Coordinates of N, CA and C in Angstrom, one line a residue:
Chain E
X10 N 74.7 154.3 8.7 CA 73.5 154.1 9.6 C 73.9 153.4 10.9
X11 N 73.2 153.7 11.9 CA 74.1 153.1 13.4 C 72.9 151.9 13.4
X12 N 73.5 151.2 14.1 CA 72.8 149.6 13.6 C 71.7 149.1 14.2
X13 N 71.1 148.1 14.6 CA 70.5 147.6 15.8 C 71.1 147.9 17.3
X14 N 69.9 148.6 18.3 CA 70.7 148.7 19.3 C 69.2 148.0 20.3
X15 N 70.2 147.1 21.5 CA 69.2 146.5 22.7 C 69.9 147.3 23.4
X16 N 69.0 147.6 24.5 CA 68.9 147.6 26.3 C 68.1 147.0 26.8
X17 N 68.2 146.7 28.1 CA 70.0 146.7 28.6 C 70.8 145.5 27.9
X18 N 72.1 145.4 27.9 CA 72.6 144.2 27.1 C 72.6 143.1 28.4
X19 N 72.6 142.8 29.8 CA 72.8 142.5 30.5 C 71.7 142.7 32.1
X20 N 71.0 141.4 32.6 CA 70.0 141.4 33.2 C 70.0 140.5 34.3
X21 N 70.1 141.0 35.5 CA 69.9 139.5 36.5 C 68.6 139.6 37.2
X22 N 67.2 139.2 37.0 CA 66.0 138.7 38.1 C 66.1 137.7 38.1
X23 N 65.3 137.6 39.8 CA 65.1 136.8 40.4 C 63.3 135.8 39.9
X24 N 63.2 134.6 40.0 CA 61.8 133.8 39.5 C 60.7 134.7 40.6
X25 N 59.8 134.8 39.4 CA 58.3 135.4 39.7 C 58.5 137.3 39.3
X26 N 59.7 137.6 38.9 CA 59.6 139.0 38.9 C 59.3 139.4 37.1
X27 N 59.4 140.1 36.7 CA 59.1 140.7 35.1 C 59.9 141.2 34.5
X28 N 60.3 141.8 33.4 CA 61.3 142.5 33.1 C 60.9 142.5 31.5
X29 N 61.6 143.8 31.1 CA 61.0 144.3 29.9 C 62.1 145.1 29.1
X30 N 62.1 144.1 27.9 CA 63.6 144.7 27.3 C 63.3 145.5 25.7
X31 N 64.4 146.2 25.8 CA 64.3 147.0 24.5 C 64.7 146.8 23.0
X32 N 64.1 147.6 22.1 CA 64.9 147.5 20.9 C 64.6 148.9 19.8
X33 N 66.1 149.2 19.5 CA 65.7 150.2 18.7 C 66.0 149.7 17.1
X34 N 65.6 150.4 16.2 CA 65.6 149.5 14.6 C 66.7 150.4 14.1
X35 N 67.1 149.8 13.4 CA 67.9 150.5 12.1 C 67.0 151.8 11.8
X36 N 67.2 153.4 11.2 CA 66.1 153.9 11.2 C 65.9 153.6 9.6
X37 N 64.2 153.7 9.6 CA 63.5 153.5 8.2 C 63.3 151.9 8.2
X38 N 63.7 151.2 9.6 CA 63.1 149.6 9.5 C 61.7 149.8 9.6
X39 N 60.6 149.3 9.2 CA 59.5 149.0 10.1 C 59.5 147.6 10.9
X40 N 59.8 146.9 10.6 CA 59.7 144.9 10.9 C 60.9 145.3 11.9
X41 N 60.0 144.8 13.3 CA 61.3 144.5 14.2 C 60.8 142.7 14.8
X42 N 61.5 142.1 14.7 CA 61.2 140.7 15.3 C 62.1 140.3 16.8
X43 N 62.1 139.2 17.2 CA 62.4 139.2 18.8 C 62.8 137.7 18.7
X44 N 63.7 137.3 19.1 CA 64.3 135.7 19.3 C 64.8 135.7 20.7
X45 N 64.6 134.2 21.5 CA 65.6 133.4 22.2 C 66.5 132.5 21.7
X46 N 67.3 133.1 22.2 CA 68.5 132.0 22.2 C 69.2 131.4 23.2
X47 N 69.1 129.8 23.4 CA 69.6 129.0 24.5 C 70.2 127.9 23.9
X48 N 71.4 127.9 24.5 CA 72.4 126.7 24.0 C 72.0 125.1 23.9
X49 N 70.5 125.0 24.8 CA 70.2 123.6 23.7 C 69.2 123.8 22.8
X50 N 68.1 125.2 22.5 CA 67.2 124.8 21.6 C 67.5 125.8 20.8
X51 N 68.9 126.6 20.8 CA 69.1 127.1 19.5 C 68.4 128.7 19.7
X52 N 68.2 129.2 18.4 CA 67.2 130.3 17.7 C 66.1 129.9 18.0
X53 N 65.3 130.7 18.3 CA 63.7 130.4 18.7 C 62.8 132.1 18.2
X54 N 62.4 132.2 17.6 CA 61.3 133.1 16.9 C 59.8 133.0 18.4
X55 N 60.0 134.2 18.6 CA 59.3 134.6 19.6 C 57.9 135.8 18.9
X56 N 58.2 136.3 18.2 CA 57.1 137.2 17.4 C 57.6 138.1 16.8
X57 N 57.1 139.2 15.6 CA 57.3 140.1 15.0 C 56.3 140.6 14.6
X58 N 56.9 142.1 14.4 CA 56.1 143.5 14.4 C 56.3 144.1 13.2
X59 N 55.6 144.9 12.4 CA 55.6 145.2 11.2 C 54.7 146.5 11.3
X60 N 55.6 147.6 11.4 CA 54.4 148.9 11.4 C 53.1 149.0 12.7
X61 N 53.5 148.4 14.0 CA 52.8 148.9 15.1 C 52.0 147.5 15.3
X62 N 52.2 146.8 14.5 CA 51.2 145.4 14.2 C 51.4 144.1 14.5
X63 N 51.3 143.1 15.5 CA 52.1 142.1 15.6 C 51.2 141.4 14.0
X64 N 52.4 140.6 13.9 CA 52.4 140.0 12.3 C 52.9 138.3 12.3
X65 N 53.4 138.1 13.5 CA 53.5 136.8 13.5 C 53.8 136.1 14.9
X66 N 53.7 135.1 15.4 CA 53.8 134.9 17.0 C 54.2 133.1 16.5
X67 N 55.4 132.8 17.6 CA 55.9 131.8 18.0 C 55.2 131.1 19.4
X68 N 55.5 129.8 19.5 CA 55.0 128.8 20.0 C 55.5 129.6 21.7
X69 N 55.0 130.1 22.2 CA 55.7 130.5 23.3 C 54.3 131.0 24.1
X70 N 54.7 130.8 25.9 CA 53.7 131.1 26.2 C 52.8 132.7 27.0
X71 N 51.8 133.0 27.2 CA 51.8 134.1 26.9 C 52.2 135.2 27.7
X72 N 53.4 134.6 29.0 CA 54.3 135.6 29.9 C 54.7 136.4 29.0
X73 N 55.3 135.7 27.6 CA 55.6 136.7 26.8 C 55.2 137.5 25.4
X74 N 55.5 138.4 25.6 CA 54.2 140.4 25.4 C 55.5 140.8 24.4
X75 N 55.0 141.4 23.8 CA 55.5 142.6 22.9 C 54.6 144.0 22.2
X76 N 55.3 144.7 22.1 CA 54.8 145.9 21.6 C 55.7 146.6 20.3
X77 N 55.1 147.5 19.7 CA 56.2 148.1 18.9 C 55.4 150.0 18.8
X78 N 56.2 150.5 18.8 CA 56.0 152.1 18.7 C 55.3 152.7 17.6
X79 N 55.2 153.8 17.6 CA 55.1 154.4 16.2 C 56.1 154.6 15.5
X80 N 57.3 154.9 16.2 CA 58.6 154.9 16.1 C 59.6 153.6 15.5
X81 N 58.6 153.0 15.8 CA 59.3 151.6 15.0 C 59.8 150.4 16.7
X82 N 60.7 151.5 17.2 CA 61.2 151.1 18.0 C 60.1 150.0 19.4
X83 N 60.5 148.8 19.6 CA 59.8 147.6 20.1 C 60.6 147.3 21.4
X84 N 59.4 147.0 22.3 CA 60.1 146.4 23.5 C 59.0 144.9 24.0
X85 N 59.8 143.9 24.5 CA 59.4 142.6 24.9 C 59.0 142.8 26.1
X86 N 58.3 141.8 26.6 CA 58.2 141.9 28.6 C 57.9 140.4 28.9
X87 N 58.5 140.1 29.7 CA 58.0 138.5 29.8 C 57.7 139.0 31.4
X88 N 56.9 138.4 31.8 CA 55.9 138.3 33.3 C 56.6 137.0 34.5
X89 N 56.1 136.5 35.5 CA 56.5 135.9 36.1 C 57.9 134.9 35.4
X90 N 59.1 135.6 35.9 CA 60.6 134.3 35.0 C 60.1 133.5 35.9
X91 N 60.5 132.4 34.7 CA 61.2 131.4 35.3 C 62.8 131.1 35.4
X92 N 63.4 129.9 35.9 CA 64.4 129.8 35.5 C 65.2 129.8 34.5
X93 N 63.9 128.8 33.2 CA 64.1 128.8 31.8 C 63.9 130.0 30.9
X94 N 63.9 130.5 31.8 CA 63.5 132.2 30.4 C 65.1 132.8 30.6
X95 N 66.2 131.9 31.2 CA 67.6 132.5 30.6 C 67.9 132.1 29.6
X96 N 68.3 133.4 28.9 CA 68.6 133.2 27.6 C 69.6 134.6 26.9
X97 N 69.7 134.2 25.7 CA 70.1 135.7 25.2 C 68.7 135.9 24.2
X98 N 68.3 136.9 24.1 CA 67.2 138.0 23.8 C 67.8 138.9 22.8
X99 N 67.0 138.5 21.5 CA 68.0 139.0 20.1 C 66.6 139.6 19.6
X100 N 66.9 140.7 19.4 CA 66.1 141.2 18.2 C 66.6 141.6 16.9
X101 N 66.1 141.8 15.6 CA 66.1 142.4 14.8 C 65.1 142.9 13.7
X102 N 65.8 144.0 12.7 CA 65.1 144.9 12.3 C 65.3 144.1 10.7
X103 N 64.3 145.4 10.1 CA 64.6 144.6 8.2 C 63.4 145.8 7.7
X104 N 63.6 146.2 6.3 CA 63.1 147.1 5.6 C 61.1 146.3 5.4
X105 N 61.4 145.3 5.9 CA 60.4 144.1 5.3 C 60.0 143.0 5.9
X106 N 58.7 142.1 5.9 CA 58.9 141.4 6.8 C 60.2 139.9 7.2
X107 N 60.0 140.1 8.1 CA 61.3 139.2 8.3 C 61.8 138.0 7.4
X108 N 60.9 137.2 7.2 CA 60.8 135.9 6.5 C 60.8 136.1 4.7
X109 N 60.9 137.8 4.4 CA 60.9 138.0 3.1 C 62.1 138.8 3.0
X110 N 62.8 139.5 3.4 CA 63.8 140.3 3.2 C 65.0 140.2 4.7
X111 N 65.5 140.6 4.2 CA 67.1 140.7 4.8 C 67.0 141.4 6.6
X112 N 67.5 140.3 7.8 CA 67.5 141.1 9.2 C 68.4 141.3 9.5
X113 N 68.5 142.2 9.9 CA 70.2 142.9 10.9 C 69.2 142.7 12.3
X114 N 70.4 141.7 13.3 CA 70.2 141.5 14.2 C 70.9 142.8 14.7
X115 N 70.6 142.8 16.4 CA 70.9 143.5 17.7 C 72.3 142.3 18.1
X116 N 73.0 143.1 19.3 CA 73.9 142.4 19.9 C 73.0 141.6 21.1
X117 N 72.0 141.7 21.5 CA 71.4 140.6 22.4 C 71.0 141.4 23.7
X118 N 70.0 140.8 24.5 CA 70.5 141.4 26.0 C 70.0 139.9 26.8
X119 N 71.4 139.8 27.1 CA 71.6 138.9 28.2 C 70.9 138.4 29.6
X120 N 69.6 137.7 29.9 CA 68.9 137.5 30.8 C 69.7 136.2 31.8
X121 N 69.8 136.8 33.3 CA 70.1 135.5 33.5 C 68.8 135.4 34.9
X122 N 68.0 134.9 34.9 CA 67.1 134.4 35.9 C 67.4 133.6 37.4
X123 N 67.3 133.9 38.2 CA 67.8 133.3 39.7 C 66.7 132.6 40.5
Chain X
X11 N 55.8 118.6 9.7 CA 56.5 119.3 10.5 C 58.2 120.0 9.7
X12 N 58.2 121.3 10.1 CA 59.2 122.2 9.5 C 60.5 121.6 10.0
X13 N 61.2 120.9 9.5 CA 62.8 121.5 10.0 C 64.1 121.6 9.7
X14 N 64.7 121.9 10.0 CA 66.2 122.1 9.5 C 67.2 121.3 10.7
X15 N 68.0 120.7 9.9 CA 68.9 120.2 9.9 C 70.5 120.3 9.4
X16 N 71.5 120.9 10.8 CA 72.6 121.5 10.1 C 73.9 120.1 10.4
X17 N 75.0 120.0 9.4 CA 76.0 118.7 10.1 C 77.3 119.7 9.4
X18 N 78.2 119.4 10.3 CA 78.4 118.1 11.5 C 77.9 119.9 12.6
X19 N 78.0 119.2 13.9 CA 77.6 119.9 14.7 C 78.8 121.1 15.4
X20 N 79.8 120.4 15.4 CA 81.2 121.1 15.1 C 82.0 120.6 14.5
X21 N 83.3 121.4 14.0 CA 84.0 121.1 13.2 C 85.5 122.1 13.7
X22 N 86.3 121.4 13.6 CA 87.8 122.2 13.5 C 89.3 121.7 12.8
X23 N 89.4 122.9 11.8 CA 89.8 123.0 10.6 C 91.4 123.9 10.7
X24 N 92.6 123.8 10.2 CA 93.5 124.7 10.3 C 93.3 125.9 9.4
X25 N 93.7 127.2 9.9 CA 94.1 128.3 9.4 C 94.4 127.8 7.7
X26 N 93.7 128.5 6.7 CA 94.1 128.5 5.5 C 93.2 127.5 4.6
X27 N 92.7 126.3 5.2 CA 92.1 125.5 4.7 C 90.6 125.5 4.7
X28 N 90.2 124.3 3.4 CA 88.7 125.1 3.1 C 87.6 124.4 4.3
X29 N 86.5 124.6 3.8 CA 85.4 123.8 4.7 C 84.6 124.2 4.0
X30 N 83.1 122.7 3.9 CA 81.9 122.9 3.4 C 81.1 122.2 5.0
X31 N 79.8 123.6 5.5 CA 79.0 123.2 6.2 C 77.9 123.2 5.4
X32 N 76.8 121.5 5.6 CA 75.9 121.3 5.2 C 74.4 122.2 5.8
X33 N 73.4 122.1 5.1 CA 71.8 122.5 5.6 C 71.1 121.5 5.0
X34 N 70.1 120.4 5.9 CA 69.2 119.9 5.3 C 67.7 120.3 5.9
X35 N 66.5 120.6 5.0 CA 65.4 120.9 5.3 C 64.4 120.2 4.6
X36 N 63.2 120.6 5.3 CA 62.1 119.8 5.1 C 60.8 121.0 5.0
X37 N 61.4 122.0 5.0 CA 60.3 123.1 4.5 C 59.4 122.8 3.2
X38 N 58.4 123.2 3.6 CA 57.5 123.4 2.4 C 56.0 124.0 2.8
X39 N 55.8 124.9 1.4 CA 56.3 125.5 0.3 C 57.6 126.7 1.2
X40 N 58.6 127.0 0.3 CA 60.4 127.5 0.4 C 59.7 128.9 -0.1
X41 N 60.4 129.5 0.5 CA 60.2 130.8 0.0 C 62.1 131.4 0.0
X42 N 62.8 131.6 1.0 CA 64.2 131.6 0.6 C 64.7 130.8 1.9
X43 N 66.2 131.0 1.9 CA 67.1 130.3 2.7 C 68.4 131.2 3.3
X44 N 68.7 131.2 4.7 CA 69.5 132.2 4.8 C 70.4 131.4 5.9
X45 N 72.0 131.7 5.4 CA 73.1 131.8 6.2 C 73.5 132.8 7.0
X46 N 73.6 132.6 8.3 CA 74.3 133.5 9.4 C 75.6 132.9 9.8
X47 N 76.2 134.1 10.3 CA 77.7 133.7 11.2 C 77.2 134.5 12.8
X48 N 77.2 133.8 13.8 CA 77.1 134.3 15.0 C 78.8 134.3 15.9
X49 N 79.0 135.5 16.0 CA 80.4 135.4 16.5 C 79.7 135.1 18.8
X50 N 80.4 134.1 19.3 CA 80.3 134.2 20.4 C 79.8 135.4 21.2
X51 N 78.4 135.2 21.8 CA 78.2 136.6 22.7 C 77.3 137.6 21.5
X52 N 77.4 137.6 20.1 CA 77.2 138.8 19.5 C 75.9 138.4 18.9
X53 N 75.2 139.1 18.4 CA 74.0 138.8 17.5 C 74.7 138.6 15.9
X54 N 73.6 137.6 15.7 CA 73.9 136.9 14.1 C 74.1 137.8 13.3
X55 N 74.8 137.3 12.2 CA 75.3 138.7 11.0 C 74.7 138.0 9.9
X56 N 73.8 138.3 8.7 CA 73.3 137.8 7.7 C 74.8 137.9 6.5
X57 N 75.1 136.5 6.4 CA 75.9 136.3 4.9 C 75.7 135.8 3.5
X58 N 74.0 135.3 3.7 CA 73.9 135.1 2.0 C 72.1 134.9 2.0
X59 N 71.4 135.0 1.6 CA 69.6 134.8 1.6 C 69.6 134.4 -0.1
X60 N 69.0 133.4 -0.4 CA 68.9 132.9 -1.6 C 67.6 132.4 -1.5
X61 N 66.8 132.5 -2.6 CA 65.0 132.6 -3.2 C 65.5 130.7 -3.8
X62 N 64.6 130.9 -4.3 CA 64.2 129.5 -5.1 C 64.8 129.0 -6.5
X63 N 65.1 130.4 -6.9 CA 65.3 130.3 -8.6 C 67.3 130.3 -8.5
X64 N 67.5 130.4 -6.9 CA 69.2 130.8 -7.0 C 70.1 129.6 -6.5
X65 N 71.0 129.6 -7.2 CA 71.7 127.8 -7.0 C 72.9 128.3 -6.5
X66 N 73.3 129.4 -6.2 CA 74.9 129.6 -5.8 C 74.7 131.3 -5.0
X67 N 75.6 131.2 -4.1 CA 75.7 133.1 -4.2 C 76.8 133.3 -3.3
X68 N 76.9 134.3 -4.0 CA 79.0 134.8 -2.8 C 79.1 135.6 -2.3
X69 N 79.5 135.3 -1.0 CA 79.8 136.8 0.0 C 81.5 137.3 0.3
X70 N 82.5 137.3 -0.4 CA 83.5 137.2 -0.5 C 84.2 135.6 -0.3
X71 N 84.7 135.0 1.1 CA 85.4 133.7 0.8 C 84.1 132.8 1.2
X72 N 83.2 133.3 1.2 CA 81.8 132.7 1.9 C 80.9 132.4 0.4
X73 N 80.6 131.1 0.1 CA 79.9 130.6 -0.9 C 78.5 130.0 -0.8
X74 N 77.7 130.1 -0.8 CA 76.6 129.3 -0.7 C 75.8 128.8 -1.9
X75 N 75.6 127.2 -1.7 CA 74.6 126.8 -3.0 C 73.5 126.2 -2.5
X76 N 72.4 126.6 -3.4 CA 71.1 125.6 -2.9 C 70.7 124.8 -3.7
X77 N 70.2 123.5 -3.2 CA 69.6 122.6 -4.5 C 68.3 122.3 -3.4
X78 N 66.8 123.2 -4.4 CA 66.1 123.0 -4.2 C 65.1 121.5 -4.0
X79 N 66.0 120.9 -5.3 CA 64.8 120.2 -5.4 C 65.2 118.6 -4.6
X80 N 66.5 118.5 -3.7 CA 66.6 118.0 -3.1 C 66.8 118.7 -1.5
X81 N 66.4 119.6 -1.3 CA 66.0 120.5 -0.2 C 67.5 120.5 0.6
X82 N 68.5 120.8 0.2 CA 69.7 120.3 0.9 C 70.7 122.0 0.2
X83 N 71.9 122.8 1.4 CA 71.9 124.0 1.1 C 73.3 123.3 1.4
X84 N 74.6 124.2 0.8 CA 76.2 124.0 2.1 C 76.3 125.4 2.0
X85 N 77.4 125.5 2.8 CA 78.3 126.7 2.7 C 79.6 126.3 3.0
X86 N 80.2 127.3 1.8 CA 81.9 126.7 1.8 C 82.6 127.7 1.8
X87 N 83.7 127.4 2.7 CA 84.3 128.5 3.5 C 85.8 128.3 2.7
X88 N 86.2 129.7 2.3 CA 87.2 129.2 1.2 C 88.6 130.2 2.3
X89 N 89.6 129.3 2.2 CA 90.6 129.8 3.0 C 91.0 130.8 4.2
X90 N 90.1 129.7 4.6 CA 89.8 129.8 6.1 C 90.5 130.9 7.2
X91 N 90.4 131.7 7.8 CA 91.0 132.9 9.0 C 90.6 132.8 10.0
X92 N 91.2 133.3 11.0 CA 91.0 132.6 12.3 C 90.0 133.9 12.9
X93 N 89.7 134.8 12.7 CA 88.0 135.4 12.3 C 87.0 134.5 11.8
X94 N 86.8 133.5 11.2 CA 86.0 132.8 10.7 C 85.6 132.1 11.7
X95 N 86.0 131.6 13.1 CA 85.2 131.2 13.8 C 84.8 131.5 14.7
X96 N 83.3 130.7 14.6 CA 81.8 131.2 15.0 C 81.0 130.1 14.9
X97 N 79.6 130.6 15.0 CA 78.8 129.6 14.7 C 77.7 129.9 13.6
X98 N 77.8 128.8 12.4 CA 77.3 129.3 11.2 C 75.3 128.7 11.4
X99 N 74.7 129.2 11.4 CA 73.3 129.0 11.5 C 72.5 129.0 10.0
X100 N 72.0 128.3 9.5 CA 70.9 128.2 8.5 C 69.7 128.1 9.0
X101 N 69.0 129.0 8.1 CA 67.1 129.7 8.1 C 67.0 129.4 7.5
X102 N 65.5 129.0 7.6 CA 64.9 128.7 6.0 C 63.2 129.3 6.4
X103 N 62.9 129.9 5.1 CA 61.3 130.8 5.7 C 60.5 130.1 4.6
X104 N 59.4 130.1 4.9 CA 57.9 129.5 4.5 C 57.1 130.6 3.8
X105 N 56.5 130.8 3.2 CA 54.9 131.5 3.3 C 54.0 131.4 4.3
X106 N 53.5 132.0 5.1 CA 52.5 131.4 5.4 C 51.0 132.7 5.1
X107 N 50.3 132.6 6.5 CA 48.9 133.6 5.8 C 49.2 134.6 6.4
X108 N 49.7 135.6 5.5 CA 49.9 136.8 6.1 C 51.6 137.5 6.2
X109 N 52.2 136.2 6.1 CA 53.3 136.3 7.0 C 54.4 134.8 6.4
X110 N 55.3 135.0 7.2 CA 56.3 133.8 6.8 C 56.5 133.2 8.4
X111 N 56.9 132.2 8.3 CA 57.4 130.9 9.4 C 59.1 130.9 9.0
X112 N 59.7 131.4 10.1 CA 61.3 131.0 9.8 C 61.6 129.5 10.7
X113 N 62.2 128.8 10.1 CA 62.5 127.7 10.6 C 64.1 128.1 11.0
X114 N 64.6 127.5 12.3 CA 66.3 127.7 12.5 C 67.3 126.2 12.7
X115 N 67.6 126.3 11.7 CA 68.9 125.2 12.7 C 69.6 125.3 13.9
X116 N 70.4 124.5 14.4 CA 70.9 124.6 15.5 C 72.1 125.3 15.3
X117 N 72.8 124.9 14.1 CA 74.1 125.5 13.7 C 75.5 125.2 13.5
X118 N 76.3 125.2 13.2 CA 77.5 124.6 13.5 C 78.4 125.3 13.7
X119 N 79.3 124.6 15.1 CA 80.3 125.8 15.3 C 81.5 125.2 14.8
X120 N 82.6 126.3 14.0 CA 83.5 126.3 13.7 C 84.6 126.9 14.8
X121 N 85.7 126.0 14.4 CA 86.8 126.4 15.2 C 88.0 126.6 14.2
X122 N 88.8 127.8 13.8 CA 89.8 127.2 12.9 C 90.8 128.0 13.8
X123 N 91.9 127.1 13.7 CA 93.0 126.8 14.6 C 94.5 127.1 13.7
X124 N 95.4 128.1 14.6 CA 96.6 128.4 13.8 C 97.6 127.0 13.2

């Protein structure tokens, strides 16, 4: 099975603009979830999707949006960047919800904000 | 308040030799526990998820044990390759309503050196 796939892996906006990134699942995932990752706060749990449904939401504010398909396949959008919204942008899939069964992450897509 | 706690923060070890990275947490109610290896740039790879009732589990030279009832996880890295370094990340997920709360450590990066 071909794995987790993000687009784009790699992003430069400028502060105040949007941008809206992808994720396709393992096929037969329903649960796709969405993380930041920044080298001083680590993993960060941004929300997850379970069958078209958001199913759980992280401390974050509400620039950032998510959606998920019928298809399974989910995409994020964060609204006005800031500087601090560089990060790496990880999603992953799982037969289940996240916090119960097993996730195969994505390779990431790289935000760098200006 | 949820958290995890991973030591030492880095560590570098020669080719061939072992290593044990600690997890301490403060979750409650535990639902499981999960070790990643994040290779530089890549998204996390899941290497072991252990429930409540499991005190050990092996992913080839990758060992994990949990002692729940002192909330404290390691992972021991048995004859070490210079593939092995990365940065090892401990989860640990909750119940909550509806849904689970993943908690993340920060992680520890390994370096093992010829």
């Amino acid at each position: 099975k071909a794995g987790v796939t993000q687009t784009p892996r790699y992003l430069i906006k400028t502060r105040g603009q949007q941008v809206t990134l992808s994720c396709s699942p393992i096929s037969g995932h329903r649960s796709v979830s969405w993380y930041q990752q920044t080298p001083g706060q680590g993993l960060q749990f941004l929300f997850e999707y379970f069958s078209e449904t958001q199913r759980n939401k992280g401390n974050f504010p509400g620039r950032f949006s998510g959606r998920q398909f019928s298809n399974s396949r989910s995409e994020m959008n964060v609204s006005t960047l800031e500087l601090g919204d560089s990060a790496l942008y990880l999603c992953a899939s799982g037969p289940g919800l996240a916090g119960e069964r097993e996730q195969f992450f994505g390779p990431g897509t790289r935000l760098t904000v200006l | 308040k949820n958290q995890v706690e991973q030591s030492p923060q880095s560590l570098i070890i020669l080719e061939g030799k072992n290593c044990t990275l600690q997890c301490n947490y403060t979750v409650s109610p535990f639902s499981n526990l999960r070790w990643y290896k994040q290779d530089t740039g890549r998204g996390p790879v899941s290497l072991t998820i252990m429930t409540f009732s499991e005190n050990t589990k092996s992913n080839g030279r990758y060992t994990a044990t949990l002692d729940a009832d002192t909330k404290q996880s390691s992972l021991h890295i048995t004859a070490s390759q210079l593939s092995d370094s990365a940065s090892y990340i401990c989860v640990v997920s909750a119940p909550g309503a509806g849904s689970y709360q993943l908690t993340f450590g920060k992680g520890t990066k390994l370096s093992v050196i010829p």
